[in-house]
mmCIF file of C-alpha atoms and ligand atoms in Angstrom:
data_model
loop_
_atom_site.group_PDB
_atom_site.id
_atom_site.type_symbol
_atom_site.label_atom_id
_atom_site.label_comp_id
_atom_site.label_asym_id
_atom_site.label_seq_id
_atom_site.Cartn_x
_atom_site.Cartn_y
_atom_site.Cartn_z
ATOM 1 C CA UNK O 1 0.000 0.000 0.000
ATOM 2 C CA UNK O 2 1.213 2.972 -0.912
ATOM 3 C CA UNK O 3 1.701 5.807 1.678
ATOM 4 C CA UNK O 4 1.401 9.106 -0.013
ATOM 5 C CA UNK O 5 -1.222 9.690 -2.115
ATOM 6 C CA UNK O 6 -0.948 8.538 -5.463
ATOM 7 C CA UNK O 7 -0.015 10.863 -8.390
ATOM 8 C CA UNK O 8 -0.611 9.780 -12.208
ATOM 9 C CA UNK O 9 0.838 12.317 -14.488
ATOM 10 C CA UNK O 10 0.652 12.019 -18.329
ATOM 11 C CA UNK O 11 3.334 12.667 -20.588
ATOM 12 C CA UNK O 12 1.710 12.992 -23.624
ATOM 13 C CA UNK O 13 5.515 13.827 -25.520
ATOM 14 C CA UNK O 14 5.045 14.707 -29.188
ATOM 15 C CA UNK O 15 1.474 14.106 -29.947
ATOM 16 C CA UNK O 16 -2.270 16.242 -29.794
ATOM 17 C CA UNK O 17 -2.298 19.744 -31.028
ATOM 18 C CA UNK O 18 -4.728 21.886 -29.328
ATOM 19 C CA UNK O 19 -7.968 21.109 -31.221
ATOM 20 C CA UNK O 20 -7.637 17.395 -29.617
ATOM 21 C CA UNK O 21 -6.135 18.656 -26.425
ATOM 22 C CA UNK O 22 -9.476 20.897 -25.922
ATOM 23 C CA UNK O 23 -11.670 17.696 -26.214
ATOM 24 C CA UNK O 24 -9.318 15.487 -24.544
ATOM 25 C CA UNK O 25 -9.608 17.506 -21.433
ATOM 26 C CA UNK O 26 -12.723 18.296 -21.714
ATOM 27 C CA UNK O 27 -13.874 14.462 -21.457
ATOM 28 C CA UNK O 28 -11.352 14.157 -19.051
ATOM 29 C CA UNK O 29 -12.812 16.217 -16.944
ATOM 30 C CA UNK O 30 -16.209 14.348 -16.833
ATOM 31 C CA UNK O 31 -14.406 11.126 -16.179
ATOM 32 C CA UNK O 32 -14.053 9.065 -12.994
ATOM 33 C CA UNK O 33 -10.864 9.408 -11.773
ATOM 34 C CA UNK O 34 -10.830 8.047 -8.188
ATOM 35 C CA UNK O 35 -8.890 9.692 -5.132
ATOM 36 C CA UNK O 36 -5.334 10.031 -6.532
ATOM 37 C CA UNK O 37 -3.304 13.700 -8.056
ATOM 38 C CA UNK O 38 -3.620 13.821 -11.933
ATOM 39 C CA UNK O 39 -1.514 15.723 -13.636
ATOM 40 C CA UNK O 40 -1.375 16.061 -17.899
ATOM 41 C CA UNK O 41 1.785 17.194 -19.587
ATOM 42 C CA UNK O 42 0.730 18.450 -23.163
ATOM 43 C CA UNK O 43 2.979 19.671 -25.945
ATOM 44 C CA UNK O 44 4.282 23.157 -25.296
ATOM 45 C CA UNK O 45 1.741 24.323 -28.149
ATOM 46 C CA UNK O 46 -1.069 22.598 -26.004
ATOM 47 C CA UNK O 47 -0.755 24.114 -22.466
ATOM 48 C CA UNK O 48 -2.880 27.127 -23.047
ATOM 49 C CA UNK O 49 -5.920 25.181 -23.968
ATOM 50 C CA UNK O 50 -5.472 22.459 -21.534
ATOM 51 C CA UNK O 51 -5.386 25.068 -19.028
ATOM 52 C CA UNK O 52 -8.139 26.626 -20.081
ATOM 53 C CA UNK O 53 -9.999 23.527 -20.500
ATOM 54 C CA UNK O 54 -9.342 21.844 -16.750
ATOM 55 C CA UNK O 55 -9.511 25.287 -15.256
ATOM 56 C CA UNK O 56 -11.857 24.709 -11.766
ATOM 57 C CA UNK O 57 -10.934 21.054 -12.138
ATOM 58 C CA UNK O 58 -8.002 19.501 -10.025
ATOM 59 C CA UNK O 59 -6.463 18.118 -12.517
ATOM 60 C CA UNK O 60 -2.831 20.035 -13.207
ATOM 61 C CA UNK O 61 -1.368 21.197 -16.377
ATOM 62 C CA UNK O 62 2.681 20.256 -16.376
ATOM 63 C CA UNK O 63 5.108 21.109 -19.588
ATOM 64 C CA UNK O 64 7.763 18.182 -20.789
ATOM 65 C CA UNK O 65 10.361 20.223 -20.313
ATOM 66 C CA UNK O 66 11.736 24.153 -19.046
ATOM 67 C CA UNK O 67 15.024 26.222 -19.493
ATOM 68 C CA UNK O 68 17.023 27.223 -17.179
ATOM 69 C CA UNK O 69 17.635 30.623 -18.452
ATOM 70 C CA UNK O 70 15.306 33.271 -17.165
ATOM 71 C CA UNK O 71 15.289 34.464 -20.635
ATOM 72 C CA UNK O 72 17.719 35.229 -23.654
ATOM 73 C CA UNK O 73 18.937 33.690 -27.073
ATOM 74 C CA UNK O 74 18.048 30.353 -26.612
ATOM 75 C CA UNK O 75 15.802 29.808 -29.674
ATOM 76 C CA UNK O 76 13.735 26.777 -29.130
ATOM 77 C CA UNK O 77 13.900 26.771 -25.343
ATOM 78 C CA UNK O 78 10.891 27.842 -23.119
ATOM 79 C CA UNK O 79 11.289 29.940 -19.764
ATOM 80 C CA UNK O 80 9.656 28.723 -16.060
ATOM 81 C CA UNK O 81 8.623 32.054 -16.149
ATOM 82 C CA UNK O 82 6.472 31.891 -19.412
ATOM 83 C CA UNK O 83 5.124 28.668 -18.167
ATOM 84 C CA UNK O 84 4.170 30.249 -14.948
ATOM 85 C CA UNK O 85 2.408 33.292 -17.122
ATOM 86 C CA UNK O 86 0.400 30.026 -18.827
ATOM 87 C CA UNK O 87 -1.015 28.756 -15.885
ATOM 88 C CA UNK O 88 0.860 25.387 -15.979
ATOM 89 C CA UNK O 89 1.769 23.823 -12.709
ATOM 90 C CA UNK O 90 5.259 22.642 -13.434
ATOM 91 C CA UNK O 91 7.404 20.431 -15.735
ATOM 92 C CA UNK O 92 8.820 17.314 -16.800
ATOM 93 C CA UNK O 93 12.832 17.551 -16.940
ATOM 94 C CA UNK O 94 15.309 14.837 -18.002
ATOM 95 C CA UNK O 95 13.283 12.747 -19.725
ATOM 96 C CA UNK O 96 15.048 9.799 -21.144
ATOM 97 C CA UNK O 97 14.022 10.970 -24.460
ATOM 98 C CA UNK O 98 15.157 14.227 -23.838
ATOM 99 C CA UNK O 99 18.755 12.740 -22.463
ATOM 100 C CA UNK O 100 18.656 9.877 -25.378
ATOM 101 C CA UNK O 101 18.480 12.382 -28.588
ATOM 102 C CA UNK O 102 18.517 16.186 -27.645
ATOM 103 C CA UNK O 103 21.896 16.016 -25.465
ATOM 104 C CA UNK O 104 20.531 16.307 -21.949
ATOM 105 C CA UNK O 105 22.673 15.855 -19.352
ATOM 106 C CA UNK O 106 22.898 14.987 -15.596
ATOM 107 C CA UNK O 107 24.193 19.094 -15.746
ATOM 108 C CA UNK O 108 21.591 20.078 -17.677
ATOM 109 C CA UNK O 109 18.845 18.772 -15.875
ATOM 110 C CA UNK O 110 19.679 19.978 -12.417
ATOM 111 C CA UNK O 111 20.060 23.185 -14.391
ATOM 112 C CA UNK O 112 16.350 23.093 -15.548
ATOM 113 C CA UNK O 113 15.167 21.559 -11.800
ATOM 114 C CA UNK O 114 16.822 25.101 -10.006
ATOM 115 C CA UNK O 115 15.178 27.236 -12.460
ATOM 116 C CA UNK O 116 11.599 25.529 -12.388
ATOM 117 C CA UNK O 117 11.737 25.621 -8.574
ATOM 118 C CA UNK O 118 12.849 28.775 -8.480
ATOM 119 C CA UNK O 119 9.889 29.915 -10.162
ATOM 120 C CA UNK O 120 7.913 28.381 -8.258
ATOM 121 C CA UNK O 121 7.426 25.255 -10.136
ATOM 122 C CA UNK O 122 6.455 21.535 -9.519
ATOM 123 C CA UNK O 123 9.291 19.532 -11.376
ATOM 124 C CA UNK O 124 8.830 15.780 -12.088
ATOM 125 C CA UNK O 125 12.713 14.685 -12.686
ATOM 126 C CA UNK O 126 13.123 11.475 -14.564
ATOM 127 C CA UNK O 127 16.106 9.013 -13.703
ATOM 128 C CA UNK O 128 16.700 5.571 -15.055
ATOM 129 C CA UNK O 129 19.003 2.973 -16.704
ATOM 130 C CA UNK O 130 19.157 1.885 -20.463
ATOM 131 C CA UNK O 131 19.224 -2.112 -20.814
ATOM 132 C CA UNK O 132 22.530 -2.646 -21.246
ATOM 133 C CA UNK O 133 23.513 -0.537 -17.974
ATOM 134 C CA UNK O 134 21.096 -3.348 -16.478
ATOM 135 C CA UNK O 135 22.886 -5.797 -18.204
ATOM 136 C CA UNK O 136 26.010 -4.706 -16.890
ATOM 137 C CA UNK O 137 24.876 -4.546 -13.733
ATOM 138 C CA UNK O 138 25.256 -0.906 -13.374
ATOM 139 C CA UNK O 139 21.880 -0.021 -12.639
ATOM 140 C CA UNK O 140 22.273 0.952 -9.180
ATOM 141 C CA UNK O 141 25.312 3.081 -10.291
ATOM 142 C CA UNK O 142 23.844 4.569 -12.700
ATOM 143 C CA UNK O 143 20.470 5.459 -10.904
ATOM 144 C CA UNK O 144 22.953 7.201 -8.117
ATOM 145 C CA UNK O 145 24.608 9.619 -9.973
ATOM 146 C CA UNK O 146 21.880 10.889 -11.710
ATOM 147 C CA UNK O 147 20.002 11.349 -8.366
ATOM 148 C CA UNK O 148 23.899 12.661 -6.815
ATOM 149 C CA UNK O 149 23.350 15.399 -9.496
ATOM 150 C CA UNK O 150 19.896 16.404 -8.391
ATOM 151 C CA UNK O 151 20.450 16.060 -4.576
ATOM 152 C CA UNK O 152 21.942 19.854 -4.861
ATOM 153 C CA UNK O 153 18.884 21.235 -6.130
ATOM 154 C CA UNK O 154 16.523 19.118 -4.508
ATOM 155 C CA UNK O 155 14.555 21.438 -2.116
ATOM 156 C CA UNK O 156 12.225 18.920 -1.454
ATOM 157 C CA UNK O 157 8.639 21.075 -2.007
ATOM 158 C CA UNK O 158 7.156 20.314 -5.148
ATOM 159 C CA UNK O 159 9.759 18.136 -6.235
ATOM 160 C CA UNK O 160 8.811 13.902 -7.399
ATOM 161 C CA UNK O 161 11.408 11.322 -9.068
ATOM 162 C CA UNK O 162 10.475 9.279 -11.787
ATOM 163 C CA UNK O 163 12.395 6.308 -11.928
ATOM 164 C CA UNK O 164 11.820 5.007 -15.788
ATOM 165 C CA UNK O 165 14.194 2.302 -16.822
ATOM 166 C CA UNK O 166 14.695 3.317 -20.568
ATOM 167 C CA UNK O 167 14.382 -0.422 -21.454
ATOM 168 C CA UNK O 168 10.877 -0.059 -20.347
ATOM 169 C CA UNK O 169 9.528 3.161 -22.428
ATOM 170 C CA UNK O 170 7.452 2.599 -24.988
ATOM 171 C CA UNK O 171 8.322 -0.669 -25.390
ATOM 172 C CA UNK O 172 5.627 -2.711 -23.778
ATOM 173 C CA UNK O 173 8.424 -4.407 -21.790
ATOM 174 C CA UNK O 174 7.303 -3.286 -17.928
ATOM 175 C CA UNK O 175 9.488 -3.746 -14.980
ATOM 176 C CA UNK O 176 8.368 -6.280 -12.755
ATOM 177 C CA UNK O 177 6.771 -5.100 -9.289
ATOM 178 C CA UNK O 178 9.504 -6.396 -7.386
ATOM 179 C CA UNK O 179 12.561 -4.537 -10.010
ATOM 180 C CA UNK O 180 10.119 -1.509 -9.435
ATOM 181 C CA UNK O 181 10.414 -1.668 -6.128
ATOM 182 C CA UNK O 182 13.808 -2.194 -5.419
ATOM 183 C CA UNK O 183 15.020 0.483 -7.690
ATOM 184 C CA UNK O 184 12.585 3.089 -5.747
ATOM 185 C CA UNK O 185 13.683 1.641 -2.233
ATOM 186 C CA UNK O 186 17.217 2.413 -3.267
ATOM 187 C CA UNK O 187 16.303 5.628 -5.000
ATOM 188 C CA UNK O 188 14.572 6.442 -1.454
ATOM 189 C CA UNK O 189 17.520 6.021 0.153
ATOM 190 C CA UNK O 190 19.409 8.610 -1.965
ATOM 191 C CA UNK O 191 16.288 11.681 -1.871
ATOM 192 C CA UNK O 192 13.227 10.902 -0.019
ATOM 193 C CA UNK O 193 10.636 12.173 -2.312
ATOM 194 C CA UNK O 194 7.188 10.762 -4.480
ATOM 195 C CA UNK O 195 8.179 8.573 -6.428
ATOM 196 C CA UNK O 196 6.775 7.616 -9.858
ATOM 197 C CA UNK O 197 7.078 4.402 -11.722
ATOM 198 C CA UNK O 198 7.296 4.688 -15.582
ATOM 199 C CA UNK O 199 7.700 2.118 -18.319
ATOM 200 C CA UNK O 200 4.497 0.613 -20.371
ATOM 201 C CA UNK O 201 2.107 1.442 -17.243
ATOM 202 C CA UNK O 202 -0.936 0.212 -18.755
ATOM 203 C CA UNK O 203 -4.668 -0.389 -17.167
ATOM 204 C CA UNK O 204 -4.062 -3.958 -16.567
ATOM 205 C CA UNK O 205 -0.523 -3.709 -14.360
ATOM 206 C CA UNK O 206 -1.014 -0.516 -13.034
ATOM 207 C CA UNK O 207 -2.930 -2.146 -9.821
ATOM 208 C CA UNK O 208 0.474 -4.352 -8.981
ATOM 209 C CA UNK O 209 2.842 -1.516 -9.610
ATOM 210 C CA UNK O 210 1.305 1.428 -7.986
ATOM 211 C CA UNK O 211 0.497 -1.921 -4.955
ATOM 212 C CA UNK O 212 4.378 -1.578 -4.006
ATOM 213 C CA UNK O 213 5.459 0.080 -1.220
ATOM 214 C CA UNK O 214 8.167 2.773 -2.753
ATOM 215 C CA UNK O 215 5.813 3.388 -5.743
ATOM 216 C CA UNK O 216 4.224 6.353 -4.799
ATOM 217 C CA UNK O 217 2.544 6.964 -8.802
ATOM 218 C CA UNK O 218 2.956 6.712 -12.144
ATOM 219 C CA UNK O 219 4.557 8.544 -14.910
ATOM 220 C CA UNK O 220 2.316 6.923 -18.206
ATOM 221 C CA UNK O 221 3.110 7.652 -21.810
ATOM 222 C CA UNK O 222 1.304 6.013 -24.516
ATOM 223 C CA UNK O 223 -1.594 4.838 -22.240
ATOM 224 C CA UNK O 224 -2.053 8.211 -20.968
ATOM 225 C CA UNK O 225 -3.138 9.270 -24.560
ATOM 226 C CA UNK O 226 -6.868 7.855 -24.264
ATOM 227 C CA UNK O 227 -9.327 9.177 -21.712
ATOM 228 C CA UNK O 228 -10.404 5.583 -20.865
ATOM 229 C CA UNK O 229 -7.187 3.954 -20.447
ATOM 230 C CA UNK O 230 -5.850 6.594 -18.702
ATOM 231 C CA UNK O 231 -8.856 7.010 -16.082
ATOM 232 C CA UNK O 232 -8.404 2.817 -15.645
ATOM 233 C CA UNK O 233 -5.039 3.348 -14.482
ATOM 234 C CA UNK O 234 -5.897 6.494 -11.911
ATOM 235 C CA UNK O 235 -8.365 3.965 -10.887
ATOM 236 C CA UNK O 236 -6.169 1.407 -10.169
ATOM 237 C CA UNK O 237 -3.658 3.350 -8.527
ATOM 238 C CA UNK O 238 -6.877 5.244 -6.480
ATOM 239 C CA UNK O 239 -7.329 1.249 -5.085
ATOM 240 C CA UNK O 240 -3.894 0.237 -4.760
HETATM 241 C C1 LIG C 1 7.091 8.002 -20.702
HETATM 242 O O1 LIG C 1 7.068 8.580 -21.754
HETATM 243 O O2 LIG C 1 7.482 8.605 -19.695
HETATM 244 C C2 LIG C 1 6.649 6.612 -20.646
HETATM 245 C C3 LIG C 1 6.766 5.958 -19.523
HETATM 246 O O3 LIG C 1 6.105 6.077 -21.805
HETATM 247 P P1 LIG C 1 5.285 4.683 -21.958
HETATM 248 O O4 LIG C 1 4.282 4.649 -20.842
HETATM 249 O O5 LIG C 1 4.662 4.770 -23.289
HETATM 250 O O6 LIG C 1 6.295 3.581 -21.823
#
């Protein structure tokens, strides 16, 4: 069981514009979504209208991702402080996708985590190891010094791990409950925070994951992208 109360964000990553954001939300918002935090995380283009669309709900708006600059030539980049203009709650930051193929670095992200607290943003901080780190048995290693680069910046408030073995993203391959929970016992151990399990959460494992003790949530990509599957998994994780 769970002792916090369980938080099921959505990382939505490259996909609905805001025409299907505004309906998305807005049948999200007549949903069932049993006692647990929701949070979505549209495309940047997106937030506005999913703001507008949950406003008076408590469902939160996050952003994948936030510069560390207050402002400046950064073309591309997007500033806490715009964000916080938007309405949106708070922001993704280091997600294996962004550390896989846009250069992100253990440097960068604690970077991005200073700047979104700063402003008075909830960061959700991905860590995690690619298969053949797990292979190599380095997992443990691995899952330290990217939380050793956070610890700095860590203030605690408003700040939740994700630990996401890249292996497990998008793949349909999920971590078993018991490699779930012993990477967030040992993750624990490092910075007590919430934290989120991510990897192929779907409607039919969420129950077992969210069950374990250190698994505070989930972080859900592609199952987060339909209103149904994603309510079945808040569900689950409302009864876990
Ligand atoms: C993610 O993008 O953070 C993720 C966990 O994706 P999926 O659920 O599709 O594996």
């Amino acid at each position: 069981m769970a002792a916090r109360r369980p938080l099921i964000a959505g990382n939505w990553k490259m996909f609905k514009g805001p025409g299907e954001t505004g309906s998305f939300c807005r049948a999200l918002r007549d949903a069932d979504l049993g006692d647990v935090d929701v949070v979505v995380c549209p495309p940047y283009v997106s937030l506005a209208e999913a703001v507008q669309a949950l406003a008076g709900t408590d469902i939160a708006v996050a952003a994948q991702n936030v510069h560390w600059a207050a402002d400046g030539a950064f073309t591309g980049e997007i500033a806490a402080s715009m964000l916080r203009e938007l309405g949106v709650y708070g922001a993704i930051v280091g997600h294996s996708e962004r550390r896989q193929f846009f250069g992100e670095t253990d440097e960068t992200v604690a970077k991005r985590i200073a700047a979104a607290e700063a402003a008075g943003l909830h960061v959700i901080a991905c860590v995690g190891e690619t298969e053949a780190e797990r292979e190599a048995g380095e997992t443990e290693a691995v899952l330290r010094r990217q939380v050793e680069a956070i610890l700095p910046v860590a203030d605690g408030e408003g700040l939740v791990l994700a630990y996401e073995p890249v292996w497990a993203i998008g793949t349909g391959k999920t971590a078993t409950p018991e490699i779930a929970q012993e990477a967030h016992a040992f993750i624990r151990s490092l910075l007590d925070v919430p934290i989120l399990y991510g990897g192929s959460v779907k409607p039919d494992n969420a129950a077992v994951l969210m069950g374990q003790p250190d698994v505070d949530g989930a972080l859900v990509g592609g199952a987060s992208l339909d209103v149904e599957s994603f309510a079945a998994i808040c569900q689950a994780a409302s009864h876990s």
